[in-house]
XYZ file of C-alpha atoms in Angstrom:
466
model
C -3.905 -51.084 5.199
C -2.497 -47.480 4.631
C -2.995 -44.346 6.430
C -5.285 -43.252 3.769
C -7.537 -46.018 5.229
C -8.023 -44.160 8.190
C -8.363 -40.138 7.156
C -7.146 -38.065 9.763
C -6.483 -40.660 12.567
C -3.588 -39.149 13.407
C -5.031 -35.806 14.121
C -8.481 -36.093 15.575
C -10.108 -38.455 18.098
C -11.256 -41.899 16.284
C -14.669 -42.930 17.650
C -15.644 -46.326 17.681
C -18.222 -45.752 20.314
C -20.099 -42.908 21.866
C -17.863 -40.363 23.967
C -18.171 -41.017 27.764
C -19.125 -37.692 27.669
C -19.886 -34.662 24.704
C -17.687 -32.624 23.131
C -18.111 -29.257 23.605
C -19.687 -27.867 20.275
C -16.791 -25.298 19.314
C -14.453 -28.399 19.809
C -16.524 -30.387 17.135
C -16.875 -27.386 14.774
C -12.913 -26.509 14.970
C -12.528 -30.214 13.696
C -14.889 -29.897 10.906
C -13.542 -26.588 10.029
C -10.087 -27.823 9.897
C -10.800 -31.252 7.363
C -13.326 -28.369 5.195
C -10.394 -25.873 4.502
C -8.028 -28.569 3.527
C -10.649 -30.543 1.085
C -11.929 -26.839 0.057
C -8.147 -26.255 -1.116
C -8.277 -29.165 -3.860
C -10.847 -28.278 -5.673
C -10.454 -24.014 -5.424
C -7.640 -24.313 -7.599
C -9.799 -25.079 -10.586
C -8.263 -28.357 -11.357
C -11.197 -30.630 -10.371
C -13.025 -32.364 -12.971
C -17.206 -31.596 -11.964
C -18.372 -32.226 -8.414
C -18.152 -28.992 -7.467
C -20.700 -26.926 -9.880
C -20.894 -22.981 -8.180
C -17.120 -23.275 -5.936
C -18.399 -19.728 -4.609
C -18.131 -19.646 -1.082
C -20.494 -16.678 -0.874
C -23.208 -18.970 -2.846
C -22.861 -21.866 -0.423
C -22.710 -19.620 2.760
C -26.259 -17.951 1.819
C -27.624 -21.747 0.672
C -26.137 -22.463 4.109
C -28.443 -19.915 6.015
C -31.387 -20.802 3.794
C -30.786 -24.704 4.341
C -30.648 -24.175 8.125
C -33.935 -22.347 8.385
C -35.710 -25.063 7.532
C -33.505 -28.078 8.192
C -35.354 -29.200 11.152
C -38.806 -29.383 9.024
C -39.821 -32.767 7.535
C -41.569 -32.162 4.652
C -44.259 -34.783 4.933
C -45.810 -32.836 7.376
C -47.158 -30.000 5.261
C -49.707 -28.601 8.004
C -46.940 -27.693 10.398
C -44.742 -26.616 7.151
C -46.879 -25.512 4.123
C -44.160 -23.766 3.309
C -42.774 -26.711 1.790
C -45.448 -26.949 -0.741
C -44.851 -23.336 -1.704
C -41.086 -24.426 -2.580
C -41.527 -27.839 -4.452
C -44.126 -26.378 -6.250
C -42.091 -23.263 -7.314
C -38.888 -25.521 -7.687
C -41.173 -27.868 -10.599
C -42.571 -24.565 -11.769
C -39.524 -23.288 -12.569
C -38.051 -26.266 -14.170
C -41.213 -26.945 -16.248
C -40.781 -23.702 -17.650
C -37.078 -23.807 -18.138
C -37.846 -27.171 -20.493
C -40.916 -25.683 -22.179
C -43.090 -27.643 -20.889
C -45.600 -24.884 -22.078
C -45.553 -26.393 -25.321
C -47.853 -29.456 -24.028
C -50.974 -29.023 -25.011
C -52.816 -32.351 -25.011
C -52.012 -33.226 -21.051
C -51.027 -31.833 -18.289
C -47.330 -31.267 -17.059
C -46.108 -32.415 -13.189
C -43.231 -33.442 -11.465
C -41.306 -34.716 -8.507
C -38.336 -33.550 -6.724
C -36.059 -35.942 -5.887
C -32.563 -36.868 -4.025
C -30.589 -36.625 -7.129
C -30.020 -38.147 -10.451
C -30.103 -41.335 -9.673
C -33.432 -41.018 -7.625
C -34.925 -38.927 -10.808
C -33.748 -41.672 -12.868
C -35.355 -44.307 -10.313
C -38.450 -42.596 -9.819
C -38.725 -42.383 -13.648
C -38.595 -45.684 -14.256
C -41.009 -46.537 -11.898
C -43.644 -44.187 -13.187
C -43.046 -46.447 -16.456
C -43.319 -49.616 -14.887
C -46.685 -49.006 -13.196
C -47.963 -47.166 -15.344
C -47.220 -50.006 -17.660
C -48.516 -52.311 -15.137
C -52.421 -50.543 -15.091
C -52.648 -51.465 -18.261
C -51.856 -54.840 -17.669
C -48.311 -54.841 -19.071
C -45.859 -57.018 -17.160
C -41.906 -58.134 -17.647
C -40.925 -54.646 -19.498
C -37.993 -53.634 -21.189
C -36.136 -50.363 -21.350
C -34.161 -49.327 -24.306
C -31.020 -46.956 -23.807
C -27.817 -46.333 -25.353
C -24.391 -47.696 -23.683
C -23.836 -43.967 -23.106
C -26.506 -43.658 -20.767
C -25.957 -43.587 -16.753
C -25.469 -46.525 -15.073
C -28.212 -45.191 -12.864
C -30.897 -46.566 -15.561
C -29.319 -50.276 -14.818
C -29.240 -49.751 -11.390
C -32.793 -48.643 -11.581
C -34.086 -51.624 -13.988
C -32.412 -53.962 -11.840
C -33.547 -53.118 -8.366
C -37.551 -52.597 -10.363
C -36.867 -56.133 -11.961
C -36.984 -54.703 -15.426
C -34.820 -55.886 -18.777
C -32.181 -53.278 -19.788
C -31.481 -53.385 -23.153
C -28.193 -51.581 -24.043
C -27.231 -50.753 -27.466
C -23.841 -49.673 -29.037
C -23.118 -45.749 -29.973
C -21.119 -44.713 -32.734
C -17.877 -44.455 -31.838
C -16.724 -41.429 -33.849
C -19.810 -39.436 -32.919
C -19.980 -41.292 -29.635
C -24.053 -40.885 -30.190
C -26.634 -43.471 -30.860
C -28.165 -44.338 -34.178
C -31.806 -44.114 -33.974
C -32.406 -47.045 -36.412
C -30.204 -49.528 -33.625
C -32.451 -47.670 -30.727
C -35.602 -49.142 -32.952
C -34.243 -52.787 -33.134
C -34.678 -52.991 -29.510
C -37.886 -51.964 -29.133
C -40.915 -54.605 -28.713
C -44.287 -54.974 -27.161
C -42.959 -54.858 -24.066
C -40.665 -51.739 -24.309
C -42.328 -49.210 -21.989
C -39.318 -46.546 -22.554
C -36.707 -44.824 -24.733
C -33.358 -43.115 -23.204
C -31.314 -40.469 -24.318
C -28.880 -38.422 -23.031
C -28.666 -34.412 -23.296
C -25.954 -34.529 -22.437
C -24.007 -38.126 -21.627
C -21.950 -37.974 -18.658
C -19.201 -39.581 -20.427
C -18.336 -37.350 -23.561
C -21.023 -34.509 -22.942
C -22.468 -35.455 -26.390
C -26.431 -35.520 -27.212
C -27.725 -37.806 -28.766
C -30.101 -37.679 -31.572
C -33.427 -36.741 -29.230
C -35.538 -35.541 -31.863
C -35.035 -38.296 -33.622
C -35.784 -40.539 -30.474
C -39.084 -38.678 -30.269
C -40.367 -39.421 -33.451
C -39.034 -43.133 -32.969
C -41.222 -43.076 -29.648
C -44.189 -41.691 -30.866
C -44.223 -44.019 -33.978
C -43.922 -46.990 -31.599
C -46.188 -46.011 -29.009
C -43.661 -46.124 -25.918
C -42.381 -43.429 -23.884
C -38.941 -41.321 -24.135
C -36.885 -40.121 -20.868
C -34.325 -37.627 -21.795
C -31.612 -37.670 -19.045
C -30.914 -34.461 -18.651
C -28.830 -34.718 -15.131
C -26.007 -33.025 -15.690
C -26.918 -30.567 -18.809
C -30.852 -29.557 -18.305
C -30.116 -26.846 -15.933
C -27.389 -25.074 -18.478
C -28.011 -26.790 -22.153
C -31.399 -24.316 -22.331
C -28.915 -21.139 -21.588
C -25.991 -22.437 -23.978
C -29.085 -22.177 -26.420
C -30.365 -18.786 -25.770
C -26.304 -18.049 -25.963
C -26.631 -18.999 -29.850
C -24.493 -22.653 -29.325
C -25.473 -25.459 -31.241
C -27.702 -27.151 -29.149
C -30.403 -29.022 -30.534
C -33.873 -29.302 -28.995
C -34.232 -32.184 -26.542
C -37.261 -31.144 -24.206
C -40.756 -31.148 -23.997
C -40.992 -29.290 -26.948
C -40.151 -32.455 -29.113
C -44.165 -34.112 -28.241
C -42.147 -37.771 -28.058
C -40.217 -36.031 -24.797
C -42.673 -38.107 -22.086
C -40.152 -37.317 -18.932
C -36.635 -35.558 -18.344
C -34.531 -36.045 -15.587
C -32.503 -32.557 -14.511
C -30.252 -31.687 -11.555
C -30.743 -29.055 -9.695
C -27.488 -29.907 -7.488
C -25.577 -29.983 -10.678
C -25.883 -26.613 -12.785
C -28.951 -25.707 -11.084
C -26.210 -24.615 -8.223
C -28.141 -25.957 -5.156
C -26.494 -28.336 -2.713
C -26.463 -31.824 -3.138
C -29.251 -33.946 -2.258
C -31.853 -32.622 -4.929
C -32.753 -33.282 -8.541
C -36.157 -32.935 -10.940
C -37.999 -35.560 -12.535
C -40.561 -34.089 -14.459
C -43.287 -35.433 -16.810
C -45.350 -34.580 -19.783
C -48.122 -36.314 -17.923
C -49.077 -36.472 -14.465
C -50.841 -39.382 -15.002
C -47.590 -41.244 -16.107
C -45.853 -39.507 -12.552
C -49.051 -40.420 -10.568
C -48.914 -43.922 -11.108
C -45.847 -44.533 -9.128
C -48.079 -43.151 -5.611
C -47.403 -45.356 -3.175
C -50.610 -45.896 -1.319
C -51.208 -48.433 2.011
C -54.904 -46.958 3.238
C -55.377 -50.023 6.111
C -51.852 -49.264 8.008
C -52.829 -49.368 11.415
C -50.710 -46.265 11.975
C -52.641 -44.462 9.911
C -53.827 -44.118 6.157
C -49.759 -43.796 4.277
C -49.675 -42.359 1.367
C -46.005 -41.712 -0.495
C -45.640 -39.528 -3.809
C -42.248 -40.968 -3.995
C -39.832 -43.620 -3.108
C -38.822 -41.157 -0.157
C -40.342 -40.607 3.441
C -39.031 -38.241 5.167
C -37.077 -35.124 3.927
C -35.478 -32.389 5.154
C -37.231 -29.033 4.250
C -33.873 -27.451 4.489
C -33.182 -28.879 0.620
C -36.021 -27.749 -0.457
C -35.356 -24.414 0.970
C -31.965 -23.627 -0.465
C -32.530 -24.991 -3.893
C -35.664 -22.992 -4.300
C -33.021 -20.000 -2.897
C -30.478 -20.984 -5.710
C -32.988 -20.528 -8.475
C -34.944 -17.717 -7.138
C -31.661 -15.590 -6.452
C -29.982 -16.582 -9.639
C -32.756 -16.081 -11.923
C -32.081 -16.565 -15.976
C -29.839 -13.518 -16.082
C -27.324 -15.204 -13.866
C -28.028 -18.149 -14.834
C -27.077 -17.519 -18.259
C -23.913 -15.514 -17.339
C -22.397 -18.795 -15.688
C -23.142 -20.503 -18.754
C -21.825 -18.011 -21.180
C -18.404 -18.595 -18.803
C -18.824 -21.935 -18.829
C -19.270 -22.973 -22.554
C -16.592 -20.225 -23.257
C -14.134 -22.198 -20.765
C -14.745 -25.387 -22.539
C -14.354 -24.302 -25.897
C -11.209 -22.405 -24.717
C -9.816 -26.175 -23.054
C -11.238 -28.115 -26.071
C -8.787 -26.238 -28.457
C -5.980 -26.988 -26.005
C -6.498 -30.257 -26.735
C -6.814 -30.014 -30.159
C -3.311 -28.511 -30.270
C -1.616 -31.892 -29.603
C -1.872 -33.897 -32.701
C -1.379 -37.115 -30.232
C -5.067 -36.134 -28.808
C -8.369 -36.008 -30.115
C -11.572 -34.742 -28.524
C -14.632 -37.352 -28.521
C -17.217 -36.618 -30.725
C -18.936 -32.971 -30.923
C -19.185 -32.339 -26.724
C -20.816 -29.286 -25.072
C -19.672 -28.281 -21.983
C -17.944 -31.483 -20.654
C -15.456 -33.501 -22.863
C -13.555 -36.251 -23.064
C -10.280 -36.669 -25.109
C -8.085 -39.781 -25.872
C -4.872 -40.823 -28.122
C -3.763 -43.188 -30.820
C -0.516 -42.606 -30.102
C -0.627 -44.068 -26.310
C -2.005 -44.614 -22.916
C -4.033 -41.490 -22.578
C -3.608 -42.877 -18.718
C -0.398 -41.684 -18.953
C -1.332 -38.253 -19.254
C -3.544 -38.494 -16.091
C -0.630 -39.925 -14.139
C 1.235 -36.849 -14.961
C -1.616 -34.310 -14.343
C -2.793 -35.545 -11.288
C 0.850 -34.914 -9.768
C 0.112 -31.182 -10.562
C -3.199 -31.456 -8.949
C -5.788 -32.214 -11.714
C -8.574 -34.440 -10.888
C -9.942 -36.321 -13.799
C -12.521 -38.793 -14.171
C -11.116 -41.938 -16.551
C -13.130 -43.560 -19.088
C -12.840 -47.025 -20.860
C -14.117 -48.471 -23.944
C -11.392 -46.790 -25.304
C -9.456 -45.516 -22.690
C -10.207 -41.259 -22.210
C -9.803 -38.223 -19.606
C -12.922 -36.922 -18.912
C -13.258 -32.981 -18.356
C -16.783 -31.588 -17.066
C -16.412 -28.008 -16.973
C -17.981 -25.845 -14.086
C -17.458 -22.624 -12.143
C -14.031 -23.148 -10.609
C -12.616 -23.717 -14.116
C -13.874 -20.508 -15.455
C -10.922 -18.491 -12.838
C -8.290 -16.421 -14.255
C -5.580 -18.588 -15.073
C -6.852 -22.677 -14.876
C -7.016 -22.591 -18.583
C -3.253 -21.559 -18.700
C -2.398 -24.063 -16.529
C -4.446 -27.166 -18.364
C -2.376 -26.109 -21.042
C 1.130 -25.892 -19.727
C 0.328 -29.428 -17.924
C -1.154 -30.984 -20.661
C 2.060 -30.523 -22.710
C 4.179 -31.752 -20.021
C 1.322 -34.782 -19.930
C 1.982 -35.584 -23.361
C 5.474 -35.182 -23.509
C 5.447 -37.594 -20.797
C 3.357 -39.827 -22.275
C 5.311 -40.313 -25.443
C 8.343 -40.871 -23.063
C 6.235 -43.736 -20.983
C 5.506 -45.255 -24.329
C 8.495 -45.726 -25.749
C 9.701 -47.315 -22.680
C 6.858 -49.942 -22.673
C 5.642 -48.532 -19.086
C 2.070 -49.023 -17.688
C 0.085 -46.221 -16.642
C -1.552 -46.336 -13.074
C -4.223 -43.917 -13.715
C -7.478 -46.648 -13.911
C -11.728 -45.680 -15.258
C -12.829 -45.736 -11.856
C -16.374 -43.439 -11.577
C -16.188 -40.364 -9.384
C -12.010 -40.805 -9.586
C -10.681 -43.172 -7.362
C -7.470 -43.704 -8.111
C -5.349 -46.836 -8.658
C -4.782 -49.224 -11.513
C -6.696 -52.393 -11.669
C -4.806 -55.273 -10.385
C -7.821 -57.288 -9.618
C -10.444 -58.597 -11.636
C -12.654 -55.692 -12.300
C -15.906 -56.834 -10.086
C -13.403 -58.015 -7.417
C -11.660 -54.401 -7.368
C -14.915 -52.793 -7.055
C -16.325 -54.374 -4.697
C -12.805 -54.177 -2.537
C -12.773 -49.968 -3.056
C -16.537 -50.535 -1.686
C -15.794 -52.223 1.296
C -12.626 -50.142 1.951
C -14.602 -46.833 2.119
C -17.898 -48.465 3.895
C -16.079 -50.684 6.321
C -12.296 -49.880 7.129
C -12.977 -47.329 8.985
C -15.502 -49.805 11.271
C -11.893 -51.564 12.398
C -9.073 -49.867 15.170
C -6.717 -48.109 13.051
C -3.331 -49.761 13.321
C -0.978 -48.462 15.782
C 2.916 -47.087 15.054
């Protein structure tokens, strides 16, 4: 055990069981306003790799205000809070029309708000699975790219359905629509791809997917998570963006965050459907409860009508013009680090990427270059399959000066590098999601599993004493 085990034991009171009796409530806020400025200060400086899409302190204190308005309200209870209807409706409204959904004719459009991508993901492929099952279609498959979230084999496996994965190209880093199709049988319910993939902020070929979907007869979800709430503004900004939304009539669903670069806190996300009757048939209904006749749109109960209240206020307040001007400053910021990395003949950017990147080397360890980076502060996100730094440009990054400063650190990353190389040293830096840090000593699963248990149950023991 380490004192990061136990985060700020040495500081604050460590409770292991209710106080005898309260703390007075400026004594619990001076605590929590102490560990917020320090974790605040690591990512204002720019040099944090996503997770923190707005980093406007003015944004988050009005979200704050709108949040606790309604953070009391559960949401199920709509007669004591029709507001809440008012806000998911707007929130889908607004999302429909921000991915065309217009452009269905034939059926009509609907969606759900969600907890977050991997709920959007979940909820989609449950809407596929039942809707699957009215027609008397059991034991499906789903057919995505390796590229896509891990959320869709989370989501298969907890719904018992097959995942089949299938290899991108690994100079475009994109799928071939002709491998998508050798997956597909008569019990494929569902098509996935990515606009963009988390891991090199590539899209793949979604038009082509559409017309592979609605040639087969099977749905397509377009994971749009982390780029549907920015990808439609880099394409009124003239960027070469193809079309990946419900204009494309194969598009059946797309997943988009809204606590991404939709700029609302997280805890909320979009699914949305070409079809409600494909989103209605995941209902939950249980008419002979004795409690009552239960009735659940979504996997979720209860919710806080405080989410739906400040990510209705991001939207509304931002509207398309600002919107569009964090874009413009975001695609700008990338391009602007994606020639950076170009400069070092030792690196090479993955593929054709948007807003988010990810770079590598021939030449070495590309871990080597994280090592060095991360002791001036940067936070990456490490990829494997090969071995890459992983850059997902947002708000923060677009400050005077970051861009300077990814390039003077860079060059010292590299020059390191080649130095670590030569002397046959291993890097530490280790492809750990969301960028925990370490190398991997264990077996893979095993290490896992042990970062799992270290941030769920270490802090369930006495810290050690001096």
């Amino acid at each position: 055990m380490t004192n990061a085990d136990y985060p700020y034991a040495g500081r604050f009171p460590v409770h292991r069981t209710l106080p005898e009796r309260g703390t007075p409530r400026e004594d619990v806020l001076a605590e929590l306003r102490a560990m917020a400025a320090e974790e605040d200060a690591f990512w204002e400086t720019g040099k944090c790799s996503g997770t923190m899409y707005s980093g406007d302190h003015e944004h988050y204190r009005f979200l704050t205000e709108a949040f606790g308005l309604f953070a009391h309200v559960n949401v199920l209870q709509r007669d004591m809070c029709p507001s809440a209807t008012k806000l998911e409706g707007e929130i889908l409204a607004m999302a429909l029309d921000l991915l065309h959904a217009e452009a269905v004719t034939d059926t009509t459009p609907g969606g759900l708000v969600t907890t977050g991508g991997s709920g959007s993901i979940l909820h989609a492929m449950l809407a596929y699975r039942e809707h699957a099952a009215a027609r008397g279609l059991t034991g499906v498959n789903v057919v995505k790219p390796e590229t896509g979230h891990p959320a869709f084999d989370k989501a298969c496996r907890l719904l018992g359905m097959e995942l089949r994965s299938v290899p991108v190209d690994p100079v475009t880093t994109v799928v071939d629509p002709d491998r998508m199709a050798a997956g597909i049988d008569d019990r494929t319910v569902a098509l996935v791809g990515s606009a963009c993939n988390y891991g090199y902020g590539t899209i793949d070929p979604i038009g082509d997917l559409a017309g592979l979907a609605l040639d087969r007869g099977v749905g397509l979800h377009v994971d749009g998570c982390l780029g549907g709430f920015i990808l439609p503004f880099g394409q009124e900004l003239g960027y070469d963006i193809p079309v990946f939304d419900f204009r494309l009539p194969g598009v059946t669903s797309i997943s988009a965050d809204t606590h991404k670069y939709g700029y609302a806190f997280k805890g909320t996300s979009t699914v949305l459907f070409r079809d409600r009757a494909l989103r209605d048939a995941q209902y939950f209904h249980l008419p002979g409860w004795s409690g009552g006749k239960y009735m659940s749109p979504g996997i979720e109960g209860s919710r806080s009508g405080g989410l739906l209240a400040e990510t209705w206020a991001a939207m509304v307040q931002l509207g398309r013009e600002g919107y569009q001007a964090y874009a413009r400053d975001i695609f700008s910021t990338a391009d602007a680090m994606k020639a950076v990395v170009g400069a070092h003949p030792e690196l090479r950017v993955m593929g054709s990427p948007t807003f988010c990147f990810s770079f590598t080397s021939d030449a070495f360890d590309i871990y080597h270059v994280a090592d060095l980076m991360r002791g001036r502060g940067w936070r990456f996100n490490g990829q494997q399959y090969p071995n890459a730094i992983h850059m997902a440009v947002t708000r923060p990054q677009t400050q005077p000066g970051v861009v300077d400063a990814f390039a003077a650190d860079l060059a010292e990353g590299v020059a390191y590098a080649r130095t670590m190389e030569a002397a046959g040293k291993q890097a530490f830096s280790g492809a750990i999601y969301g960028g925990v840090p370490g190398g991997m000593s264990l077996e893979a699963e095993e290490f896992i599993v042990s970062v799992m248990d270290d941030m769920l149950d270490v802090e369930l023991s006495v810290p050690p004493g001096p």
